[in-house]
mmCIF file of C-alpha atoms in Angstrom:
data_model
loop_
_atom_site.group_PDB
_atom_site.id
_atom_site.type_symbol
_atom_site.label_atom_id
_atom_site.label_comp_id
_atom_site.label_asym_id
_atom_site.label_seq_id
_atom_site.Cartn_x
_atom_site.Cartn_y
_atom_site.Cartn_z
ATOM 1 C CA MET A 1 76.196 55.685 94.695
ATOM 2 C CA LEU A 2 80.018 58.025 95.674
ATOM 3 C CA THR A 3 82.740 56.224 93.160
ATOM 4 C CA HIS A 4 86.631 55.172 93.256
ATOM 5 C CA ASP A 5 86.588 58.497 90.352
ATOM 6 C CA GLN A 6 84.619 61.015 91.411
ATOM 7 C CA ILE A 7 86.367 61.122 95.259
ATOM 8 C CA TRP A 8 89.795 61.085 94.058
ATOM 9 C CA THR A 9 88.834 64.019 91.760
ATOM 10 C CA ALA A 10 87.056 65.535 94.871
ATOM 11 C CA LEU A 11 90.716 65.462 96.250
ATOM 12 C CA ASP A 12 92.607 66.609 92.528
ATOM 13 C CA ARG A 13 90.665 69.538 92.332
ATOM 14 C CA LEU A 14 91.163 70.681 96.057
ATOM 15 C CA ALA A 15 94.720 70.502 95.630
ATOM 16 C CA GLU A 16 93.771 72.681 92.686
ATOM 17 C CA ARG A 17 92.265 75.037 93.999
ATOM 18 C CA ALA A 18 94.558 75.189 96.913
ATOM 19 C CA GLY A 19 97.381 76.056 94.179
ATOM 20 C CA LEU A 20 98.784 72.076 94.383
ATOM 21 C CA SER A 21 100.053 68.785 93.190
ATOM 22 C CA PRO A 22 98.800 66.354 94.286
ATOM 23 C CA SER A 23 101.932 65.371 96.051
ATOM 24 C CA GLY A 24 101.881 68.892 97.532
ATOM 25 C CA LEU A 25 98.142 67.987 99.146
ATOM 26 C CA ALA A 26 99.764 65.045 100.534
ATOM 27 C CA LYS A 27 102.620 66.747 101.884
ATOM 28 C CA ARG A 28 101.117 69.981 103.589
ATOM 29 C CA SER A 29 98.374 67.724 105.057
ATOM 30 C CA GLY A 30 101.167 65.366 106.784
ATOM 31 C CA LEU A 31 101.180 63.134 104.674
ATOM 32 C CA ASP A 32 103.478 60.362 102.395
ATOM 33 C CA PRO A 33 103.585 62.888 99.321
ATOM 34 C CA THR A 34 102.544 59.232 97.389
ATOM 35 C CA THR A 35 99.298 59.469 99.004
ATOM 36 C CA PHE A 36 96.891 60.913 96.318
ATOM 37 C CA ASN A 37 99.431 60.389 93.862
ATOM 38 C CA LYS A 38 97.680 58.666 90.548
ATOM 39 C CA SER A 39 99.917 55.459 90.974
ATOM 40 C CA LYS A 40 98.044 55.205 94.508
ATOM 41 C CA ARG A 41 94.721 54.663 92.896
ATOM 42 C CA ILE A 42 95.032 51.429 90.978
ATOM 43 C CA THR A 43 96.751 48.268 92.978
ATOM 44 C CA ASN A 44 99.594 45.482 90.803
ATOM 45 C CA ASP A 45 96.439 43.496 90.304
ATOM 46 C CA GLY A 46 93.895 46.598 88.986
ATOM 47 C CA ARG A 47 91.891 46.595 92.287
ATOM 48 C CA GLU A 48 90.422 50.354 92.858
ATOM 49 C CA ARG A 49 92.089 51.579 95.746
ATOM 50 C CA TRP A 50 90.387 54.527 98.322
ATOM 51 C CA PRO A 51 91.836 57.377 99.724
ATOM 52 C CA SER A 52 91.197 56.627 103.878
ATOM 53 C CA THR A 53 88.845 58.974 105.535
ATOM 54 C CA GLU A 54 91.537 59.477 107.610
ATOM 55 C CA SER A 55 93.296 61.124 104.473
ATOM 56 C CA VAL A 56 90.400 63.079 103.091
ATOM 57 C CA ALA A 57 90.075 64.742 106.285
ATOM 58 C CA LYS A 58 93.946 65.753 107.310
ATOM 59 C CA ALA A 59 93.407 66.932 103.112
ATOM 60 C CA LEU A 60 90.471 69.101 103.993
ATOM 61 C CA ALA A 61 92.087 70.663 107.887
ATOM 62 C CA ALA A 62 95.352 71.803 105.577
ATOM 63 C CA THR A 63 93.585 73.790 103.200
ATOM 64 C CA ASN A 64 91.288 74.646 105.617
ATOM 65 C CA THR A 65 87.541 72.950 103.182
ATOM 66 C CA ALA A 66 84.980 72.354 104.919
ATOM 67 C CA ILE A 67 83.030 69.222 104.054
ATOM 68 C CA ASP A 68 80.096 70.362 102.503
ATOM 69 C CA ALA A 69 82.378 72.284 100.155
ATOM 70 C CA PHE A 70 84.933 69.195 99.233
ATOM 71 C CA VAL A 71 81.095 67.223 98.299
ATOM 72 C CA GLN A 72 80.808 70.424 95.575
ATOM 73 C CA LEU A 73 83.963 69.278 94.173
ATOM 74 C CA ILE A 74 82.284 65.534 93.714
ATOM 75 C CA GLY A 75 79.367 66.156 90.660
ATOM 76 C CA ASP A 76 79.944 65.271 88.394
ATOM 77 C CA GLY A 77 77.927 68.573 87.217
ATOM 78 C CA PRO A 78 80.411 71.136 84.760
ATOM 79 C CA ARG A 79 83.043 73.289 86.976
ATOM 80 C CA ALA A 80 81.354 76.808 87.909
ATOM 81 C CA VAL A 81 83.836 79.284 86.656
ATOM 82 C CA GLN A 82 84.125 82.991 88.034
ATOM 83 C CA SER A 83 85.638 86.204 86.022
ATOM 84 C CA VAL A 84 87.961 87.767 88.396
ATOM 85 C CA PRO A 85 90.311 90.592 87.502
ATOM 86 C CA LEU A 86 93.820 89.846 85.527
ATOM 87 C CA LEU A 87 96.591 91.697 86.509
ATOM 88 C CA GLY A 88 100.571 91.101 85.844
ATOM 89 C CA LEU A 89 102.748 90.596 88.117
ATOM 90 C CA ALA A 90 105.235 93.818 87.388
ATOM 91 C CA GLN A 91 102.379 96.040 86.807
ATOM 92 C CA ALA A 92 100.707 95.041 90.117
ATOM 93 C CA GLY A 93 103.473 97.389 92.107
ATOM 94 C CA ALA A 94 102.444 100.084 90.791
ATOM 95 C CA GLY A 95 99.700 102.528 92.866
ATOM 96 C CA GLY A 96 96.087 102.558 92.028
ATOM 97 C CA PHE A 97 95.324 98.975 91.567
ATOM 98 C CA PHE A 98 95.163 97.735 95.548
ATOM 99 C CA ASP A 99 93.556 99.719 98.636
ATOM 100 C CA ASP A 100 95.334 99.081 101.233
ATOM 101 C CA GLY A 101 94.094 95.763 102.878
ATOM 102 C CA GLY A 102 95.428 94.358 98.944
ATOM 103 C CA PHE A 103 91.596 94.557 97.564
ATOM 104 C CA PRO A 104 90.719 94.823 93.450
ATOM 105 C CA VAL A 105 90.116 98.545 93.048
ATOM 106 C CA GLY A 106 90.390 101.423 90.419
ATOM 107 C CA LYS A 107 90.856 100.337 86.410
ATOM 108 C CA GLY A 108 92.783 99.057 83.725
ATOM 109 C CA TRP A 109 92.035 95.397 84.986
ATOM 110 C CA ASP A 110 91.191 92.952 81.876
ATOM 111 C CA GLU A 111 89.451 89.857 83.187
ATOM 112 C CA VAL A 112 89.439 86.126 82.589
ATOM 113 C CA GLY A 113 87.673 82.831 83.312
ATOM 114 C CA LEU A 114 88.949 80.537 86.323
ATOM 115 C CA PRO A 115 88.008 77.895 88.982
ATOM 116 C CA ALA A 116 85.463 79.330 91.039
ATOM 117 C CA VAL A 117 87.566 80.055 94.146
ATOM 118 C CA ASN A 118 84.804 81.817 96.357
ATOM 119 C CA ASP A 119 85.805 84.320 97.171
ATOM 120 C CA GLU A 120 83.987 87.663 95.265
ATOM 121 C CA HIS A 121 87.138 90.006 95.668
ATOM 122 C CA ALA A 122 89.621 87.592 94.381
ATOM 123 C CA TYR A 123 91.545 88.534 91.371
ATOM 124 C CA ALA A 124 94.181 86.949 89.308
ATOM 125 C CA LEU A 125 98.291 87.738 88.707
ATOM 126 C CA GLU A 126 99.968 86.872 85.244
ATOM 127 C CA ILE A 127 103.269 85.507 86.026
ATOM 128 C CA SER A 128 106.651 87.461 84.165
ATOM 129 C CA GLY A 129 111.047 86.384 84.641
ATOM 130 C CA ASP A 130 112.019 83.558 86.367
ATOM 131 C CA SER A 131 112.308 84.311 89.873
ATOM 132 C CA MET A 132 109.570 82.366 91.030
ATOM 133 C CA LYS A 133 110.735 79.190 88.878
ATOM 134 C CA PRO A 134 110.560 76.434 89.387
ATOM 135 C CA ALA A 135 107.509 76.516 91.712
ATOM 136 C CA TYR A 136 106.418 79.126 88.814
ATOM 137 C CA ARG A 137 107.074 80.309 85.680
ATOM 138 C CA ALA A 138 106.340 83.293 83.246
ATOM 139 C CA GLY A 139 103.367 82.623 82.223
ATOM 140 C CA ASP A 140 101.934 81.209 83.963
ATOM 141 C CA VAL A 141 98.172 82.830 86.214
ATOM 142 C CA ILE A 142 97.580 82.548 90.095
ATOM 143 C CA VAL A 143 94.422 83.805 91.713
ATOM 144 C CA VAL A 144 94.876 85.194 94.931
ATOM 145 C CA SER A 145 92.558 85.501 97.472
ATOM 146 C CA PRO A 146 92.674 88.027 99.992
ATOM 147 C CA GLY A 147 89.740 86.853 102.483
ATOM 148 C CA SER A 148 90.840 83.311 102.523
ATOM 149 C CA PRO A 149 93.008 82.921 105.864
ATOM 150 C CA ILE A 150 96.963 82.431 105.210
ATOM 151 C CA ARG A 151 98.639 80.035 107.767
ATOM 152 C CA ARG A 152 102.472 78.733 107.287
ATOM 153 C CA GLY A 153 103.493 77.019 104.364
ATOM 154 C CA ASP A 154 100.719 78.618 102.245
ATOM 155 C CA ARG A 155 101.900 80.936 99.697
ATOM 156 C CA VAL A 156 100.638 84.128 99.138
ATOM 157 C CA VAL A 157 101.339 86.887 97.796
ATOM 158 C CA ALA A 158 103.137 90.380 99.399
ATOM 159 C CA LYS A 159 103.785 94.325 98.510
ATOM 160 C CA THR A 160 105.442 96.145 100.719
ATOM 161 C CA ARG A 161 105.458 99.623 101.021
ATOM 162 C CA ASP A 162 108.514 100.557 98.776
ATOM 163 C CA GLY A 163 105.803 98.773 95.870
ATOM 164 C CA GLU A 164 107.705 95.970 95.728
ATOM 165 C CA VAL A 165 105.198 92.683 95.083
ATOM 166 C CA MET A 166 106.810 88.980 95.975
ATOM 167 C CA VAL A 167 105.394 86.019 95.432
ATOM 168 C CA LYS A 168 106.764 83.665 98.896
ATOM 169 C CA GLU A 169 105.643 80.703 100.965
ATOM 170 C CA LEU A 170 104.728 81.648 103.963
ATOM 171 C CA LYS A 171 107.931 80.350 107.102
ATOM 172 C CA ARG A 172 106.531 82.002 110.476
ATOM 173 C CA ARG A 173 104.791 85.460 111.375
ATOM 174 C CA THR A 174 104.821 87.082 114.261
ATOM 175 C CA ALA A 175 103.647 90.625 116.004
ATOM 176 C CA LYS A 176 106.971 91.469 115.316
ATOM 177 C CA THR A 177 108.264 89.359 111.963
ATOM 178 C CA LEU A 178 106.657 88.307 108.429
ATOM 179 C CA GLU A 179 109.400 85.479 107.723
ATOM 180 C CA LEU A 180 109.262 84.392 104.023
ATOM 181 C CA SER A 181 110.452 81.759 102.463
ATOM 182 C CA SER A 182 111.797 81.982 98.695
ATOM 183 C CA LEU A 183 110.210 79.482 96.260
ATOM 184 C CA ASN A 184 113.372 80.215 94.115
ATOM 185 C CA PRO A 185 116.552 78.491 95.809
ATOM 186 C CA SER A 186 118.854 81.513 94.017
ATOM 187 C CA HIS A 187 116.586 84.246 95.291
ATOM 188 C CA PRO A 188 116.872 84.671 98.928
ATOM 189 C CA ASP A 189 113.891 84.973 102.175
ATOM 190 C CA ARG A 190 112.768 87.838 103.092
ATOM 191 C CA THR A 191 111.811 89.170 106.834
ATOM 192 C CA LEU A 192 109.875 92.312 107.159
ATOM 193 C CA ALA A 193 108.859 94.276 109.441
ATOM 194 C CA PRO A 194 104.665 94.456 109.439
ATOM 195 C CA ALA A 195 105.172 98.076 109.410
ATOM 196 C CA GLU A 196 106.895 97.241 106.439
ATOM 197 C CA VAL A 197 103.857 95.208 104.351
ATOM 198 C CA GLU A 198 100.853 96.639 102.415
ATOM 199 C CA TRP A 199 99.112 93.765 102.556
ATOM 200 C CA ILE A 200 99.774 89.808 101.949
ATOM 201 C CA ALA A 201 97.470 87.583 100.073
ATOM 202 C CA ARG A 202 97.133 83.884 100.099
ATOM 203 C CA ILE A 203 97.503 82.194 96.524
ATOM 204 C CA VAL A 204 94.209 79.711 96.079
ATOM 205 C CA TRP A 205 94.942 78.571 92.616
ATOM 206 C CA ALA A 206 97.788 78.387 90.000
ATOM 207 C CA SER A 207 97.318 77.363 86.042
ATOM 208 C CA GLN A 208 100.784 74.809 86.015
#
């Protein structure tokens, strides 16, 4: 029998896989930001409150997650751990670590065990500096999935042909421009031509 704790745990894991908090998942799903908050899971008189089928469906659509993958998140068993290459964000701008598609190659990678992200090409980057606060802080680890589709509103890592590596949010993507919103309000947004971008990949998990 499916339990109240199992369904909420699965939603927490879904948010985590997408690099979001429960409230971030709700916002991306077009729901009230408090929909998935822990405070909403028990009523004032102590009764269990379950998420609606509609809200779960919207969360799956927003994270591009199939229902069978969501069912796997419900299980009580130990969570799968995937060993992925780990590189410092500052190093990522150097040559020899990625191919033209943004897939990790070459040598010099450390490895780290993190929740499985269903992409054999996934890799981890350790944040340095404060240019991404408050979204990410120095020492946070983000997992990047070159094989995952990217949609508007996703957090992404992009590398320019000049070797600059940036963590932004995809605002708009057309045949002529790539518009990226800064995660730190004190840093500018960026608009790049496709020819300026070596690769772009979606962030699917963060260690926050």
